[in-house]
CSV table of C-alpha atoms in Angstrom, one decimal:
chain,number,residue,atom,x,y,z
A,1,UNK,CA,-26.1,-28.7,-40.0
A,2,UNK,CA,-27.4,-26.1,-42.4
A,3,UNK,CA,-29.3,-23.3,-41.0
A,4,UNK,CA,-31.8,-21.6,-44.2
A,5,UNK,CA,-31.9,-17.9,-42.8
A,6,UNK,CA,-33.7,-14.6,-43.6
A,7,UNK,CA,-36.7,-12.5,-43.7
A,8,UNK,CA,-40.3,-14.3,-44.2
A,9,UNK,CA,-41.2,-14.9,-47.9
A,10,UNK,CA,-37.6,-15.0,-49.0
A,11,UNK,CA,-38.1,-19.0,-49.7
A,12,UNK,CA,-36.2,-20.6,-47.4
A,13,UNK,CA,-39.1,-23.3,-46.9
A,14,UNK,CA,-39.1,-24.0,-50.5
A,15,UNK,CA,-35.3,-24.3,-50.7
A,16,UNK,CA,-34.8,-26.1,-48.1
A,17,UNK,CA,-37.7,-29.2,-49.1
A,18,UNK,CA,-35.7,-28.8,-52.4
A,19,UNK,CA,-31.7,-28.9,-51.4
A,20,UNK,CA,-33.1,-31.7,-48.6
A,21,UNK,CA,-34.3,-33.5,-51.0
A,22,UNK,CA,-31.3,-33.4,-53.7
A,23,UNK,CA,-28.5,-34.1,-50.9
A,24,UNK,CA,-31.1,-36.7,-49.2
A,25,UNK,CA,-30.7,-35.1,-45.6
A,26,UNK,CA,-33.4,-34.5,-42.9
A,27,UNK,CA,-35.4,-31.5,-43.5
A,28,UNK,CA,-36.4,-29.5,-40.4
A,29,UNK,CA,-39.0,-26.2,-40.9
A,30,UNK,CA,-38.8,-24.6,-37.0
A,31,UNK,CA,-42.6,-22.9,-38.2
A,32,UNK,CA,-43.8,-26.0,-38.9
A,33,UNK,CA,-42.6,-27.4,-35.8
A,34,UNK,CA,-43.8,-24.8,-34.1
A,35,UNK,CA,-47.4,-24.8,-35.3
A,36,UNK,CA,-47.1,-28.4,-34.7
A,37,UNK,CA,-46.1,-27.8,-30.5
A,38,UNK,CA,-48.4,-24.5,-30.2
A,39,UNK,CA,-50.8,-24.0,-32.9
A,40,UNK,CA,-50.9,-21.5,-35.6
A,41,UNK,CA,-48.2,-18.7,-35.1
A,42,UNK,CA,-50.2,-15.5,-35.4
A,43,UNK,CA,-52.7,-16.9,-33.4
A,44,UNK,CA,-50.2,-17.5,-30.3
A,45,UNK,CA,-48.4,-14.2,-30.7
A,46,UNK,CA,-51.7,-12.5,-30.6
A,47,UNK,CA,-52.4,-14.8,-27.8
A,48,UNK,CA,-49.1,-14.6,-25.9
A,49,UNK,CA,-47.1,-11.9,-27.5
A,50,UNK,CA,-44.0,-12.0,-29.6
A,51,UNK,CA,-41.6,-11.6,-26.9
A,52,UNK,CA,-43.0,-15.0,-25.6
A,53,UNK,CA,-43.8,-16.3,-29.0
A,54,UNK,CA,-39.3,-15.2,-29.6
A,55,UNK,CA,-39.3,-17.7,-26.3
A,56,UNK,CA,-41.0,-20.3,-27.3
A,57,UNK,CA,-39.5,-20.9,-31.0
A,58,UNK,CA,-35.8,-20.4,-29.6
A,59,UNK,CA,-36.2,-23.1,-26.8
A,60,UNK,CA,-37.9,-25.3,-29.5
A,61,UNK,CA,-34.9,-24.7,-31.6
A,62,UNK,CA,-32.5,-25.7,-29.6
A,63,UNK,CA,-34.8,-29.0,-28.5
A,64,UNK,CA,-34.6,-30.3,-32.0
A,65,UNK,CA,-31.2,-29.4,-32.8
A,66,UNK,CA,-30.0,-30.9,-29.8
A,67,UNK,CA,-30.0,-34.7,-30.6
A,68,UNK,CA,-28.6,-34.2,-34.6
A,69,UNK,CA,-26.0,-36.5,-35.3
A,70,UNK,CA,-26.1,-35.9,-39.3
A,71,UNK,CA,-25.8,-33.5,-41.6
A,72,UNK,CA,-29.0,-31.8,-41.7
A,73,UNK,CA,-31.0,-28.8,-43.0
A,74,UNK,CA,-32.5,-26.8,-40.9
A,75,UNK,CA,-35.3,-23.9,-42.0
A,76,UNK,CA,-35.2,-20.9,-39.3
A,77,UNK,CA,-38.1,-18.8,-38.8
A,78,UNK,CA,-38.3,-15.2,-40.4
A,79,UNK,CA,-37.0,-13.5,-37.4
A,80,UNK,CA,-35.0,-15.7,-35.5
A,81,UNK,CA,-31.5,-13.4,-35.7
A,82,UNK,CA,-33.8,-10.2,-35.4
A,83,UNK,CA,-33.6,-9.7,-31.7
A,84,UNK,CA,-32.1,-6.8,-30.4
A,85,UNK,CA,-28.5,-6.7,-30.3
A,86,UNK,CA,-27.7,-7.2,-26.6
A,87,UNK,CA,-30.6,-9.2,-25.7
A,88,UNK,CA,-30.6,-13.3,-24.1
A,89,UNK,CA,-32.2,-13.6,-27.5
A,90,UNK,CA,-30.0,-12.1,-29.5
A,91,UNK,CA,-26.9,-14.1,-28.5
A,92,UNK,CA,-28.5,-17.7,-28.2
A,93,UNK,CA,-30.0,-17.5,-31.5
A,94,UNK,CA,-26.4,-16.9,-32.7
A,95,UNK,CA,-24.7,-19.2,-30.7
A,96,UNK,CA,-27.5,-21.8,-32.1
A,97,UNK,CA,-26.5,-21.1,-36.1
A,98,UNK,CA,-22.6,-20.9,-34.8
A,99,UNK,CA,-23.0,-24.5,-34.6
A,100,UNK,CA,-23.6,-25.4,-38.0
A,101,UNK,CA,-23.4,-23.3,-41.2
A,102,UNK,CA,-25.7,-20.5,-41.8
A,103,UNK,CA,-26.7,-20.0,-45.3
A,104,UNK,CA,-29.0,-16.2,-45.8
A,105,UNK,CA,-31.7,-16.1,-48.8
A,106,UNK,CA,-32.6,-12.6,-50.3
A,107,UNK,CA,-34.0,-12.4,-53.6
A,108,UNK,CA,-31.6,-9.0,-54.0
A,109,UNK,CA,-29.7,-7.0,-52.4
A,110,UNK,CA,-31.4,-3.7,-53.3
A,111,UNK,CA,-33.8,-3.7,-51.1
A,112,UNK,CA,-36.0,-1.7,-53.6
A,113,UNK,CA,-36.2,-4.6,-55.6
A,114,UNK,CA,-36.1,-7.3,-52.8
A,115,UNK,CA,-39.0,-5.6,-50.7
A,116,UNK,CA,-42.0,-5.4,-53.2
A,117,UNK,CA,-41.1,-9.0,-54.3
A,118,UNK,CA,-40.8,-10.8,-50.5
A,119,UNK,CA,-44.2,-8.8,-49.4
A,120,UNK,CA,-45.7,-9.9,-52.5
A,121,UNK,CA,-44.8,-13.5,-51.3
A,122,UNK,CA,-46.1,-12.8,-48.3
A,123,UNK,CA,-49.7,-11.6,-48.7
A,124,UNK,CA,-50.0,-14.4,-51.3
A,125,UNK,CA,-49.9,-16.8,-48.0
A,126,UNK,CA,-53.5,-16.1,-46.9
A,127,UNK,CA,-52.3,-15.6,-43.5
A,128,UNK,CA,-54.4,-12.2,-42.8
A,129,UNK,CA,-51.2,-10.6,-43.0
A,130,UNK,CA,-51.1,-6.2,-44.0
A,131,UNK,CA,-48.9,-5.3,-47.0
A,132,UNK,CA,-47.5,-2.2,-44.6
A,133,UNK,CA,-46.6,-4.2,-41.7
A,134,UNK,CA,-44.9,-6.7,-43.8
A,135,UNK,CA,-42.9,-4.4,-46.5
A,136,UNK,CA,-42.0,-2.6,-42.4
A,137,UNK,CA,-40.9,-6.0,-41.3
A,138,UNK,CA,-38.7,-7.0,-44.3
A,139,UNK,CA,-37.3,-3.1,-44.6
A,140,UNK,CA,-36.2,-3.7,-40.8
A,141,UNK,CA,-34.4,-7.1,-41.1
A,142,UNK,CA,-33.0,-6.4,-44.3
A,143,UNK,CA,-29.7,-5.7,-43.2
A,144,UNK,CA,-29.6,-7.5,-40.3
A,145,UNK,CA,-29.5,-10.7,-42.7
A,146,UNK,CA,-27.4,-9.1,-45.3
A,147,UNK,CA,-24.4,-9.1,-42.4
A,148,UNK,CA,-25.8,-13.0,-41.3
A,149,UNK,CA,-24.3,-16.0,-41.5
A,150,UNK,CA,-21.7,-17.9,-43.0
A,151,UNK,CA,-22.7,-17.4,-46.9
A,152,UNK,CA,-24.6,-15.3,-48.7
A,153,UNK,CA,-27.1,-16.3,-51.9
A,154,UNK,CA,-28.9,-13.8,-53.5
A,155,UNK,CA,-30.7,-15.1,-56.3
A,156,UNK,CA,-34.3,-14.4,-57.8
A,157,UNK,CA,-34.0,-18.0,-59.8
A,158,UNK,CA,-36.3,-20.5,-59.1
A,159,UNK,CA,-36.1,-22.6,-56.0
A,160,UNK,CA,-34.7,-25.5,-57.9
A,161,UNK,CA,-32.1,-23.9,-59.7
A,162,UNK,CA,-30.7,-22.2,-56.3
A,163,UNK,CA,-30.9,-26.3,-54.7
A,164,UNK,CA,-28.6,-27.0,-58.0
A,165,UNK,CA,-26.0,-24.3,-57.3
A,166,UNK,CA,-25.6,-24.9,-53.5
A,167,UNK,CA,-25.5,-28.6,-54.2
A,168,UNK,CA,-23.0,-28.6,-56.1
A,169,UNK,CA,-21.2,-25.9,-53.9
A,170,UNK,CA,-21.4,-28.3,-51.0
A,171,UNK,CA,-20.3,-31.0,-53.0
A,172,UNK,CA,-16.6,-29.1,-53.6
A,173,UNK,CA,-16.2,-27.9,-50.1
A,174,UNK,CA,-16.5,-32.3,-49.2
């Protein structure tokens, strides 16, 4: 299993219909999921909170990873390794992507020129969302996801172009 990690807006959606696609796996998206099981995702946080909205989407992670008998890709939500170090959260969500392969998408690693383009994605999603709270969020999980996972692409190319080059990277490694 692939787990597509990092902050909202970074395109891991995109990549992963795209690399699912090429390599002819199933394709998972946990926000999709998610809206599917509870409904729209800003309104249950603003119903709920995030702490239980954190809940929710980790317990629902685990349900649909738990039956995989195939390689597949899996498309993690934009704050699923954010927890606070310490925290029940925190360690299940990375004992979950131990269990595969955990692949983190930033457009750059200068987060001057990563932020204004990822909050730029994000406003663009007609989700209601507030260009401070979002260029905060990214800003705040930045480095988190730089120190994530198992690989590292940082690419601003388009979405098919990055599908190529990890393609053809999993290809070598079977």
């Amino acid at each position: 299993m692939i787990f597509l990690l990092g902050p909202g807006g970074v395109g891991k959606s995109t990549l992963g219909r795209e690399l699912a696609k090429r390599l002819s796996w199933p394709h998972i998206d946990l926000d999709l999921e998610f809206c599917e099981s509870f409904g729209e995702i800003g309104g249950f946080i603003g119903t709920h909170g995030y702490e239980r909205y954190r809940a929710e989407n980790l317990d629902l992670a685990f349900s649909l990873t738990a039956s995989i008998d195939r390689p597949t890709l899996f498309v993690t939500s934009s704050g699923f390794l954010a927890a606070r170090a310490g925290t029940r959260d925190y360690a299940q969500a990375r004992q979950l992507v131990s269990t595969g392969y955990g692949l983190v998408l930033l457009p750059s690693l200068d987060i001057e020129i990563a932020t204004p383009l990822v909050v730029a994605r994000q406003l663009s999603r007609g989700f209601g969302l507030e260009r401070a709270t979002e260029d905060r969020k990214f800003r705040e999980r930045f480095d988190i996801y730089r120190r994530e996972g198992d690989v590292l692409v940082v690419s601003m190319e388009p979405p098919d172009q990055i599908a190529s080059a990890v393609e053809q990277a999993i290809h070598q490694k079977t």
